[in-house]
Coordinates of C-alpha atoms and ligand atoms in Angstrom, one line a residue:
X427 CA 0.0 0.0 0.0
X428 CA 1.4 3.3 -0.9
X429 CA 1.0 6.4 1.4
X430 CA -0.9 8.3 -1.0
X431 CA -3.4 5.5 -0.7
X432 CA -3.6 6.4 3.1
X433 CA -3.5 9.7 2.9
X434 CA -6.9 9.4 0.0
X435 CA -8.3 7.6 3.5
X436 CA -7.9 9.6 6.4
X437 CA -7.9 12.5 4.7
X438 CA -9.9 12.8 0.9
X439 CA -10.1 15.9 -0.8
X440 CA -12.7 16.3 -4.1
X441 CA -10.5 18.9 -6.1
X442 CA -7.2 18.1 -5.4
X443 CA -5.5 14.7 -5.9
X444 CA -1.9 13.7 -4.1
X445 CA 1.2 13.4 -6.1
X446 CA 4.8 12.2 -5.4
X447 CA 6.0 11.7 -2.1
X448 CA 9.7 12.5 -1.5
X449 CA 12.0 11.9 1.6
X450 CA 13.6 15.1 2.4
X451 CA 17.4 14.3 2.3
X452 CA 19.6 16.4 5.0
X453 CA 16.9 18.1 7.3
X454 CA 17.9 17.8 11.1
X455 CA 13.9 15.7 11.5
X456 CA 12.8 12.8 9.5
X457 CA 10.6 14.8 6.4
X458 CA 8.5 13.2 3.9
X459 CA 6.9 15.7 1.4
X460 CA 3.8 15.2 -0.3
X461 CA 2.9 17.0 -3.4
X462 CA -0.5 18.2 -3.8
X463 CA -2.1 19.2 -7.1
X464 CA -5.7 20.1 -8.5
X465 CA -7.5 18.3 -10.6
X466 CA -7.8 18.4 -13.9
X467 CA -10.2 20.7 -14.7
X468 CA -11.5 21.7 -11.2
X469 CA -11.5 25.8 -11.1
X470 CA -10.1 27.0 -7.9
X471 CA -12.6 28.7 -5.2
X472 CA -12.3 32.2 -4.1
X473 CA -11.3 32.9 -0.8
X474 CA -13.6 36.0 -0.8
X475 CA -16.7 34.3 -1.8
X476 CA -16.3 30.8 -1.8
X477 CA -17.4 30.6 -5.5
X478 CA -15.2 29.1 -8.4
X479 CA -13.8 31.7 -10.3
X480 CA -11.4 31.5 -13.3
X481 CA -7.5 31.3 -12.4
X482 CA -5.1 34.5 -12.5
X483 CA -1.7 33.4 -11.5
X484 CA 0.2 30.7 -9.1
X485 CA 1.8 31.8 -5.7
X486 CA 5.6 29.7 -5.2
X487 CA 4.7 26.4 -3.9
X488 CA 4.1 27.0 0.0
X489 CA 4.4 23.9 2.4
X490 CA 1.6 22.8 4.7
X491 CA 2.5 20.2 8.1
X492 CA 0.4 17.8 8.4
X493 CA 0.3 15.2 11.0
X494 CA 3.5 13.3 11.9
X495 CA 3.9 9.8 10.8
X496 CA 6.2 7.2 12.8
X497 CA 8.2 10.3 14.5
X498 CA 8.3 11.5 10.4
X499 CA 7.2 15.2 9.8
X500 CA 4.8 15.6 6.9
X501 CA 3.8 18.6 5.0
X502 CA 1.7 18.8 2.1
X503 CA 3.4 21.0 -1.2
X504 CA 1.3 23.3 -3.0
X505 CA 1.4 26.5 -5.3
X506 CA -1.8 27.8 -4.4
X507 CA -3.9 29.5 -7.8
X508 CA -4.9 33.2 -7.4
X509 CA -8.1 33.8 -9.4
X510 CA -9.9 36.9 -10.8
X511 CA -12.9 37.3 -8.9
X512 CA -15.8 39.9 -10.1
X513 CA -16.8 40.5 -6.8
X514 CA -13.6 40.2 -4.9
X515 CA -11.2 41.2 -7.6
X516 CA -7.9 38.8 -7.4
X517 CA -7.4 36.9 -4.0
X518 CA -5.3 33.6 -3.1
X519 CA -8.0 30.3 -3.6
X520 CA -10.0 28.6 -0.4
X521 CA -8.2 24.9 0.2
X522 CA -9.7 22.7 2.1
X523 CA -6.7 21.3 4.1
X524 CA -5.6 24.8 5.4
X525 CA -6.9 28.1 6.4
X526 CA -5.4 31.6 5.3
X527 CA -2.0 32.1 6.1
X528 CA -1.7 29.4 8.6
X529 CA 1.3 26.7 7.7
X530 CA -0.4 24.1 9.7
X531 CA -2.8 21.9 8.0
X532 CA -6.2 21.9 10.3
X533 CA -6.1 18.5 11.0
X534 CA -2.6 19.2 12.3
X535 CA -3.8 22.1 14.0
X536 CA -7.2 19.6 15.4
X537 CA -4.6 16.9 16.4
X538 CA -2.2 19.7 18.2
X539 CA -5.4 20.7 20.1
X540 CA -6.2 17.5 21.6
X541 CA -3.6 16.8 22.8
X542 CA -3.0 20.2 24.6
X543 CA -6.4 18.7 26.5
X544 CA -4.3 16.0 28.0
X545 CA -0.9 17.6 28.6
X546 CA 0.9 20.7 29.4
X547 CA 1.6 22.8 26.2
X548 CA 5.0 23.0 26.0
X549 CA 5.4 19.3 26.1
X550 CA 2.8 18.8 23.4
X551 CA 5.5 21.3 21.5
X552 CA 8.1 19.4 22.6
X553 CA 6.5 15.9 21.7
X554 CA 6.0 17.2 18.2
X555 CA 8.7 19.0 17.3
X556 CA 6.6 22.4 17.0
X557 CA 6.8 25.3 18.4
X558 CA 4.6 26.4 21.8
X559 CA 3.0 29.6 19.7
X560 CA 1.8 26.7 16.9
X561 CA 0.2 24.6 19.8
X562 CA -1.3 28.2 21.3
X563 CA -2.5 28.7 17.7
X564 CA -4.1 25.2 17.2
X565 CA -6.4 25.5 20.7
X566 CA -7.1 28.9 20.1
X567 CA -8.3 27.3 16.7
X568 CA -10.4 24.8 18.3
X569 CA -11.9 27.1 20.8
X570 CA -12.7 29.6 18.6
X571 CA -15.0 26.8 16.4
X572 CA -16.2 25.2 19.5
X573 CA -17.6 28.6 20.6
X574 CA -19.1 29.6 17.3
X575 CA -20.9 26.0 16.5
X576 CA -21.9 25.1 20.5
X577 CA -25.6 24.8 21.3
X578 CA -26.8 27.9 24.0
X579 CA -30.6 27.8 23.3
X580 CA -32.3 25.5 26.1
X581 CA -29.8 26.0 28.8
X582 CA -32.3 25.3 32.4
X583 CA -29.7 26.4 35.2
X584 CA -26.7 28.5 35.5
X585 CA -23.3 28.9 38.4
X586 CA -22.0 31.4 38.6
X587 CA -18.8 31.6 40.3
X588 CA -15.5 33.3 40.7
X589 CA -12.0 32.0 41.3
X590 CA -8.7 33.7 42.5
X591 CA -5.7 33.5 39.9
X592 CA -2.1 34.8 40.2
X593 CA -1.8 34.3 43.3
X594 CA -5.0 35.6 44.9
X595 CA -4.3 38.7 43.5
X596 CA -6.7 38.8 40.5
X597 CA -10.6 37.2 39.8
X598 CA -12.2 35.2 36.7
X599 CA -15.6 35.6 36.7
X600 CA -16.9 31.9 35.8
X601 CA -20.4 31.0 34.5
X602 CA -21.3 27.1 34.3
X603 CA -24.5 25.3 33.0
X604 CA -25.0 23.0 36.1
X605 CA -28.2 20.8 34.4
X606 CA -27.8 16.9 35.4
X607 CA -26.4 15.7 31.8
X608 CA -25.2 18.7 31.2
X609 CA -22.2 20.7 33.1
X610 CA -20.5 22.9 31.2
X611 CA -18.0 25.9 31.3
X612 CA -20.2 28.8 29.0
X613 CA -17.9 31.9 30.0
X614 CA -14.9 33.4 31.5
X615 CA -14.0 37.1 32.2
X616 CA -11.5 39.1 34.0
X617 CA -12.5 40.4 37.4
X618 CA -15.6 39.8 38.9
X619 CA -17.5 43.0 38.7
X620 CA -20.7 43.5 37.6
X621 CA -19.4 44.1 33.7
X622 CA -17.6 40.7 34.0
X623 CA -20.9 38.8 34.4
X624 CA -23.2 41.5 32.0
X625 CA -21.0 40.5 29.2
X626 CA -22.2 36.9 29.5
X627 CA -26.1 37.8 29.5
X628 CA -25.2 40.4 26.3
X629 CA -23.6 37.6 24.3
X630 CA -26.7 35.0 24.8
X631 CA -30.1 35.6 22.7
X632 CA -33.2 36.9 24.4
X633 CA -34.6 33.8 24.0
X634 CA -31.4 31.8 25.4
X635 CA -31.9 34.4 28.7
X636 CA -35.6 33.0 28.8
X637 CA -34.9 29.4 28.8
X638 CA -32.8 29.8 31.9
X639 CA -35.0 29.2 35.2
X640 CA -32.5 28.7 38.0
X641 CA -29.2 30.7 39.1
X642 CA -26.8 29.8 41.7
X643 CA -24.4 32.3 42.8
X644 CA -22.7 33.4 45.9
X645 CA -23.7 36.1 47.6
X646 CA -21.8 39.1 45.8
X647 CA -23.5 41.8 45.6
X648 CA -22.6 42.8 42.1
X649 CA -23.3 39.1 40.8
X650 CA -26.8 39.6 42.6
X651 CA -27.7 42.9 40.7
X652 CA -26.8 41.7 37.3
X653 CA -28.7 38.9 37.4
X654 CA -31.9 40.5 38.7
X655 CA -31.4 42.9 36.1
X656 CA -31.3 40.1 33.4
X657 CA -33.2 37.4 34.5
X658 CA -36.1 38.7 36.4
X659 CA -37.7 35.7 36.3
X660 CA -34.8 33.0 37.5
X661 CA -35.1 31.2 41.4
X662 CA -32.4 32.5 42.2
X663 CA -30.2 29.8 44.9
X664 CA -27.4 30.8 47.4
X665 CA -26.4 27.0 46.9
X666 CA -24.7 25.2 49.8
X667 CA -20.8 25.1 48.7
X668 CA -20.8 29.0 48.8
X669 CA -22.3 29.2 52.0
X670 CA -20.6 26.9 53.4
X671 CA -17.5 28.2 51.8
X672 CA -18.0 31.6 53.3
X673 CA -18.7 29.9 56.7
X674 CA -15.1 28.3 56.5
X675 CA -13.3 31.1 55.4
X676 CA -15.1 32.8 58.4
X677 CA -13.4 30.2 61.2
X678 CA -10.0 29.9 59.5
X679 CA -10.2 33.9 60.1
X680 CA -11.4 33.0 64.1
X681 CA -8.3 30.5 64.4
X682 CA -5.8 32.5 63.1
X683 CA -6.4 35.4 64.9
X684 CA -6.7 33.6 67.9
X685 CA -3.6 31.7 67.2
X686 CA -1.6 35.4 66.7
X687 CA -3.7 36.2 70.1
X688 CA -2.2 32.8 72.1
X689 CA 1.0 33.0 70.8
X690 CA 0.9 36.8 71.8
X691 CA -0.3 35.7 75.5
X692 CA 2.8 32.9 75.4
X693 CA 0.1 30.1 75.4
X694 CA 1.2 28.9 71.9
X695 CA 1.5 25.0 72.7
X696 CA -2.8 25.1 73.7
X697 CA -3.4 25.2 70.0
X698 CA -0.8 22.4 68.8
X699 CA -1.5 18.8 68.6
X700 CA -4.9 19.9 69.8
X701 CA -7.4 19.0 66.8
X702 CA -7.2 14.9 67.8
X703 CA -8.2 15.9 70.9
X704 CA -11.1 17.5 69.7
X705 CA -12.1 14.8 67.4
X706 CA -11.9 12.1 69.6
X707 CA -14.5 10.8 72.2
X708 CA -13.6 11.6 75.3
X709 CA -13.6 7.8 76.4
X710 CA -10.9 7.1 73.9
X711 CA -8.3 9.7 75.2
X712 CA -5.3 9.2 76.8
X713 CA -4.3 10.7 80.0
X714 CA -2.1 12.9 78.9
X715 CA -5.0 14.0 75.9
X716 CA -7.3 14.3 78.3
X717 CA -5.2 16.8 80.3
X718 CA -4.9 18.6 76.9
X719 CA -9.0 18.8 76.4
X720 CA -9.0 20.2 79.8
X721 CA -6.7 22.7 79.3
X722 CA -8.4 23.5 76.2
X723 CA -11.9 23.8 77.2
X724 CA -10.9 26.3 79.9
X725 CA -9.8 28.6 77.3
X726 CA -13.3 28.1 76.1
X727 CA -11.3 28.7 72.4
X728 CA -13.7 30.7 69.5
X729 CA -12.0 28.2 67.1
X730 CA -13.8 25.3 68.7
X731 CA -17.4 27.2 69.0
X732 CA -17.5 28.2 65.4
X733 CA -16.3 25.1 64.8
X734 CA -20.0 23.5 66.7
X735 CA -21.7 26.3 65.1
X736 CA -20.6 25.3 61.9
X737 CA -21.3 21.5 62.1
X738 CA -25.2 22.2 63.7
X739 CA -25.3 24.6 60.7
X740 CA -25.1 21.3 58.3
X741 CA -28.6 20.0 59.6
X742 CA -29.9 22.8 57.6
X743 CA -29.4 20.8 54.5
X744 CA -31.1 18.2 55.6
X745 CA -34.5 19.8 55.8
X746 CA -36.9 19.4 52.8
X747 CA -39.7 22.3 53.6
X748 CA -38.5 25.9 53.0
X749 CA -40.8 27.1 56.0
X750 CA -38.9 24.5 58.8
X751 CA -35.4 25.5 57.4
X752 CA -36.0 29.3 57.2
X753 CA -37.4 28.5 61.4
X754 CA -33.9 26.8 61.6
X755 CA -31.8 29.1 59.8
X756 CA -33.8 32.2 62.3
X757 CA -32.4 30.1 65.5
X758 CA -29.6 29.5 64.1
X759 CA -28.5 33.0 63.4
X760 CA -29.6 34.2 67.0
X761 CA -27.5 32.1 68.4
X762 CA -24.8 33.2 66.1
X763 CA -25.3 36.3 66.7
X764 CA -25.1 35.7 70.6
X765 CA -21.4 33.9 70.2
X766 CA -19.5 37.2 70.4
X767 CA -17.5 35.5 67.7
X768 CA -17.0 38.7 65.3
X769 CA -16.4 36.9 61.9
X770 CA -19.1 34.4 62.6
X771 CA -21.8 37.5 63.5
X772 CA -20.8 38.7 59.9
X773 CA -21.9 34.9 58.7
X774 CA -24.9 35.1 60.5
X775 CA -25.5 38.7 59.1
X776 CA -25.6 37.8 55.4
X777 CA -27.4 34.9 55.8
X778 CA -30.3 36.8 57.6
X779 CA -29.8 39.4 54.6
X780 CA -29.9 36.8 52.2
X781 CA -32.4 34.4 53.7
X782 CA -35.2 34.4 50.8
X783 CA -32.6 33.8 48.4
X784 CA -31.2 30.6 50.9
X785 CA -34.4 29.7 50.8
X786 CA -34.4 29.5 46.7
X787 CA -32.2 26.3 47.5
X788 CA -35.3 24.0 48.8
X789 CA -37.5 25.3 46.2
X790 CA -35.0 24.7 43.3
X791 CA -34.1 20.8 45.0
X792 CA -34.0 18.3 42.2
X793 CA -33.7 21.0 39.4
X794 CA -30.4 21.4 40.1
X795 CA -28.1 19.3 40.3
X796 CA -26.3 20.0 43.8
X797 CA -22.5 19.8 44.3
X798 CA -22.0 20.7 40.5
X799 CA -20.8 24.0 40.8
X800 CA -18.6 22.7 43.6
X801 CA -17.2 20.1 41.2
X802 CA -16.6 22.5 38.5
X803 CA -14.7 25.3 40.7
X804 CA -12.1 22.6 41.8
X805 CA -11.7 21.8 38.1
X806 CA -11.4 25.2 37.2
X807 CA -9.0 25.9 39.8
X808 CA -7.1 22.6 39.2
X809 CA -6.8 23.9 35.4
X810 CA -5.8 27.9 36.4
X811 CA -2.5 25.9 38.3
X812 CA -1.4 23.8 35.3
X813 CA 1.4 24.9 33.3
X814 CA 0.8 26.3 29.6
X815 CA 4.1 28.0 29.1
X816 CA 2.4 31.4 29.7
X817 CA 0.6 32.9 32.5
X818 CA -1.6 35.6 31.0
X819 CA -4.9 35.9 31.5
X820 CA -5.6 34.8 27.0
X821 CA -4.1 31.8 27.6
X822 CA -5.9 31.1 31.2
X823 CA -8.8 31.6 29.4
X824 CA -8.6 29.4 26.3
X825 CA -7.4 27.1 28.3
X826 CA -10.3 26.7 30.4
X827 CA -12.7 26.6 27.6
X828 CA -10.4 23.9 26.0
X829 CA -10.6 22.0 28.5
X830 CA -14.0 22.4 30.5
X831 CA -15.8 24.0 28.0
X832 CA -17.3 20.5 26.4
X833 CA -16.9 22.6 22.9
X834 CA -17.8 20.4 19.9
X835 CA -15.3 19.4 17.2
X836 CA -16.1 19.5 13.4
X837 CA -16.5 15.8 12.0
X838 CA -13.9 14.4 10.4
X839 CA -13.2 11.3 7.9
X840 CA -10.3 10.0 10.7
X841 CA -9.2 10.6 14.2
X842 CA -5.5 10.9 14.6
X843 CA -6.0 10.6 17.8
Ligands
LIG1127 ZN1 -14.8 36.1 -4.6

C-alpha cells in the first residue's frame, strides 16, 4: 500500500488529488513531502466568496505540516492559484486542508489541540517538534470553532462563580450550566465586577436568557444585581458550597487570629497537637490528651465554638420544607449572633440578609443538580495551576474553555488521535 493511498483515506479531498512523495534528504527531522495538485479541470474557489472563479496566476509552492507519521514530519506541497474574482477582484484560492496564512494543515492544527487537553503545552510542542505559539494557535483554533458551533438555546440552570488566579491577586468571573447531563463551562471574564458577568447575558439571545430558570451564585452583591437585572424571572439559589465556603473562610479567620492572640499571650502549645483531641471521644483519650482537652476547654477557644456552630449549621441541608429551614436558619442565626464571635456574626448577618434567596435552595431541590458548581470550581481551579508556558490571562482563558468548556469538534473522515 502506498501512502498516497492512506493519505486518500484519512484525509480525501474532491478537487485536489496527491502526487509524489519525496524523503527530504539532509533536514535535522525525519521529512517526507507530499505533493498536492488540483485536478484536472477543477476551477479553484475564491477565498472571498467561496465561488469558483477562473484562475489568475500561481503563488511559489508554499508547504503545509500535516500530522507526523512514525516520528516523520509531513507537509503537504502546493502552489496555491490566485483567481480573478468579479466581486472580490484577485485573491489567493480557499483549500480545504488549510486556512489563510496558517502553515499548519487543520487536522494538524485539530490533532495539536487535543492533545494540549491532555498535557501541558510545552510538552505537546516538545513531543511534536513544534513550536509552543503553533500549539497556542491550534487551541485557540479549536476554541474559537467550538464557541461559534456550541448549542446555547435551552440551557435550564446556570453557576456562577469566581476564582482567584495569580496568586489571589486577580478574579475570573466563571459562569457554568450546572443541568444533570449537562455541566459545562459557558464563559470566563476578568474580574468579577458586575461588567464581568453582563458581558455573559449580552452575548446569549433573548430567548437563550428565557430558557434559563434557575441561578446559583454566591452572595456578591454585584453578581446579585446583574442577574436581577437580566433574568427577572430565574429562582435565584445561594447554593450550599458557597455558603458553606464563606462559613469556612469565616473560622479559618477565628483561628488565626486567635492563634496570633495565644502566641501573643505565650500560650502557643494550647493550640498544637490539639485538633485529635477534639475529634476524639472523650472515652478514647489518653491521660495525657485528656489533660490537653482540659486545658483547652478552659480557654473556652472561638476556634472550637465556630467550629460547633458550623457542624449544627449542616442539619440545615437536611431539611426538605423551605418554612422549617428558614425557622432553623432564624435560630440558628440568634444564636450566632449571641457567640460574640465577630467573623461568625458577619456569617450570620448575610445569611439573615440573604435568607429568601437561601431559601431558593429547597424550592430549586432536584432541578439542580447540587454539588456541580462545587465540582466544576475545583476543576477550574485545578486547570488555572497547570502549566501552559504562559501565565496571562488569554491563555488562562482558552485554556479553560479547552478544556472544561465541552466545545464540539467538526466531523472528520479520521481521528489521529
Ligand atoms: Zn470572490
Amino acid at each position: 500500500m502506498q501512502l498516497k493511498t492512506i493519505l486518500n483515506r484519512v484525509e480525501p479531498f474532491k478537487s485536489f488529488v496527491y502526487g509524489k512523495v519525496k524523503w527530504v534528504e539532509g533536514r535535522a527531522r525525519p521529512t517526507l513531502e507530499v505533493a498536492v495538485q488540483a485536478r484536472k479541470n477543477s476551477r479553484a474557489i475564491c477565498s472571498g466568496c467561496d465561488q469558483p472563479r477562473p484562475g489568475y496566476d500561481r503563488l511559489p509552492e508554499r508547504r503545509f505540516e500535516f500530522v507526523p507519521l512514525w516520528g516523520i514530519a509531513v507537509y503537504f506541497v502546493y502552489a496555491l492559484r490566485r483567481v480573478d474574482c468579479p466581486t472580490c477582484g484577485v485573491t489567493v484560492e480557499r483549500v480545504p486542508w488549510a486556512q489563510g496564512k496558517c502553515h499548519l494543515t487543520t487536522s494538524y492544527r485539530w490533532f495539536l489541540a487535543r492533545w494540549a487537553k491532555r498535557l501541558p503545552w510545552d510538552e505537546v510542542a516538545g513531543i511534536f517538534c513544534t513550536t509552543w505559539r503553533s500549539v497556542y494557535e491550534s487551541v485557540k483554533h479549536a476554541v474559537f470553532w467550538g464557541i461559534l458551533h456550541r448549542d446555547l438555546d435551552h440551557i435550564e440552570a446556570i453557576g456562577v462563580d469566581e476564582i482567584q488566579w495569580q496568586k489571589g491577586q486577580n478574579y475570573l468571573t466563571l459562569v457554568y450550566q450546572i443541568e444533570e447531563g449537562m455541566k459545562r463551562l459557558l464563559w470566563v471574564a476578568e474580574g468579577r465586577t458586575e461588567e464581568s458577568l453582563r458581558g455573559f447575558f449580552r452575548f446569549l439571545t433573548a430567548e437563550a436568557r428565557q430558557s434559563i430558570r434557575f441561578v446559583c451564585s454566591d452572595m456578591w452583591q454585584a453578581y446579585l444585581n446583574v442577574v436581577a437585572e437580566y433574568l427577572p424571572h430565574v429562582i435565584h439559589v445561594l447554593d450550599r458550597f458557597h455558603i458553606m465556603k464563606k462559613m469556612n473562610d469565616a473560622i479559618d479567620k477565628v483561628r488565626r487570629g486567635e492563634a496570633a492572640r495565644l502566641k501573643h499571650d505565650g500560650y502557643e502549645p494550647v493550640l498544637k497537637h490539639s485538633r485529635w483531641c477534639l475529634l476524639k471521644r472523650r472515652e478514647n483519650l489518653t491521660e495525657k490528651q485528656t489533660v490537653k482537652l482540659t486545658e483547652l476547654l478552659k480557654y473556652n477557644l472561638q476556634s472550637v465554638r465556630s467550629h460547633l456552630l458550623r457542624e449544627d449549621f449542616q442539619r440545615f441541608w437536611e431539611y426538605v420544607s423551605p418554612t422549617w429551614a428558614g425557622k432553623f436558619l432564624d435560630q440558628w442565626c440568634v444564636r450566632t449572633m449571641r457567640s460574640k464571635i465577630e467573623p461568625m456574626k458577619e456569617v450570620a448577618r448575610s445569611l439573615r440578609e440573604h435568607r429568601d434567596l437561601i431559601l431558593n435552595w429547597f424550592r430549586a431541590r432536584g432541578m439542580v443538580s447540587s454539588g456541580s458548581v462545587e465540582g466544576l470550581n475545583n476543576k477550574c481551579k485545578v486547570t488555572t495551576r497547570k502549566s501552559y508556558g504562559f501565565r496571562t490571562y488569554k491563555v488562562i482563558e482558552l485554556a479553560l474553555y479547552h478544556t472544561l468548556g465541552k466545545l464540539p469538534e467538526p466531523k472528520f473522515t479520521h481521528k489521529f488521535c
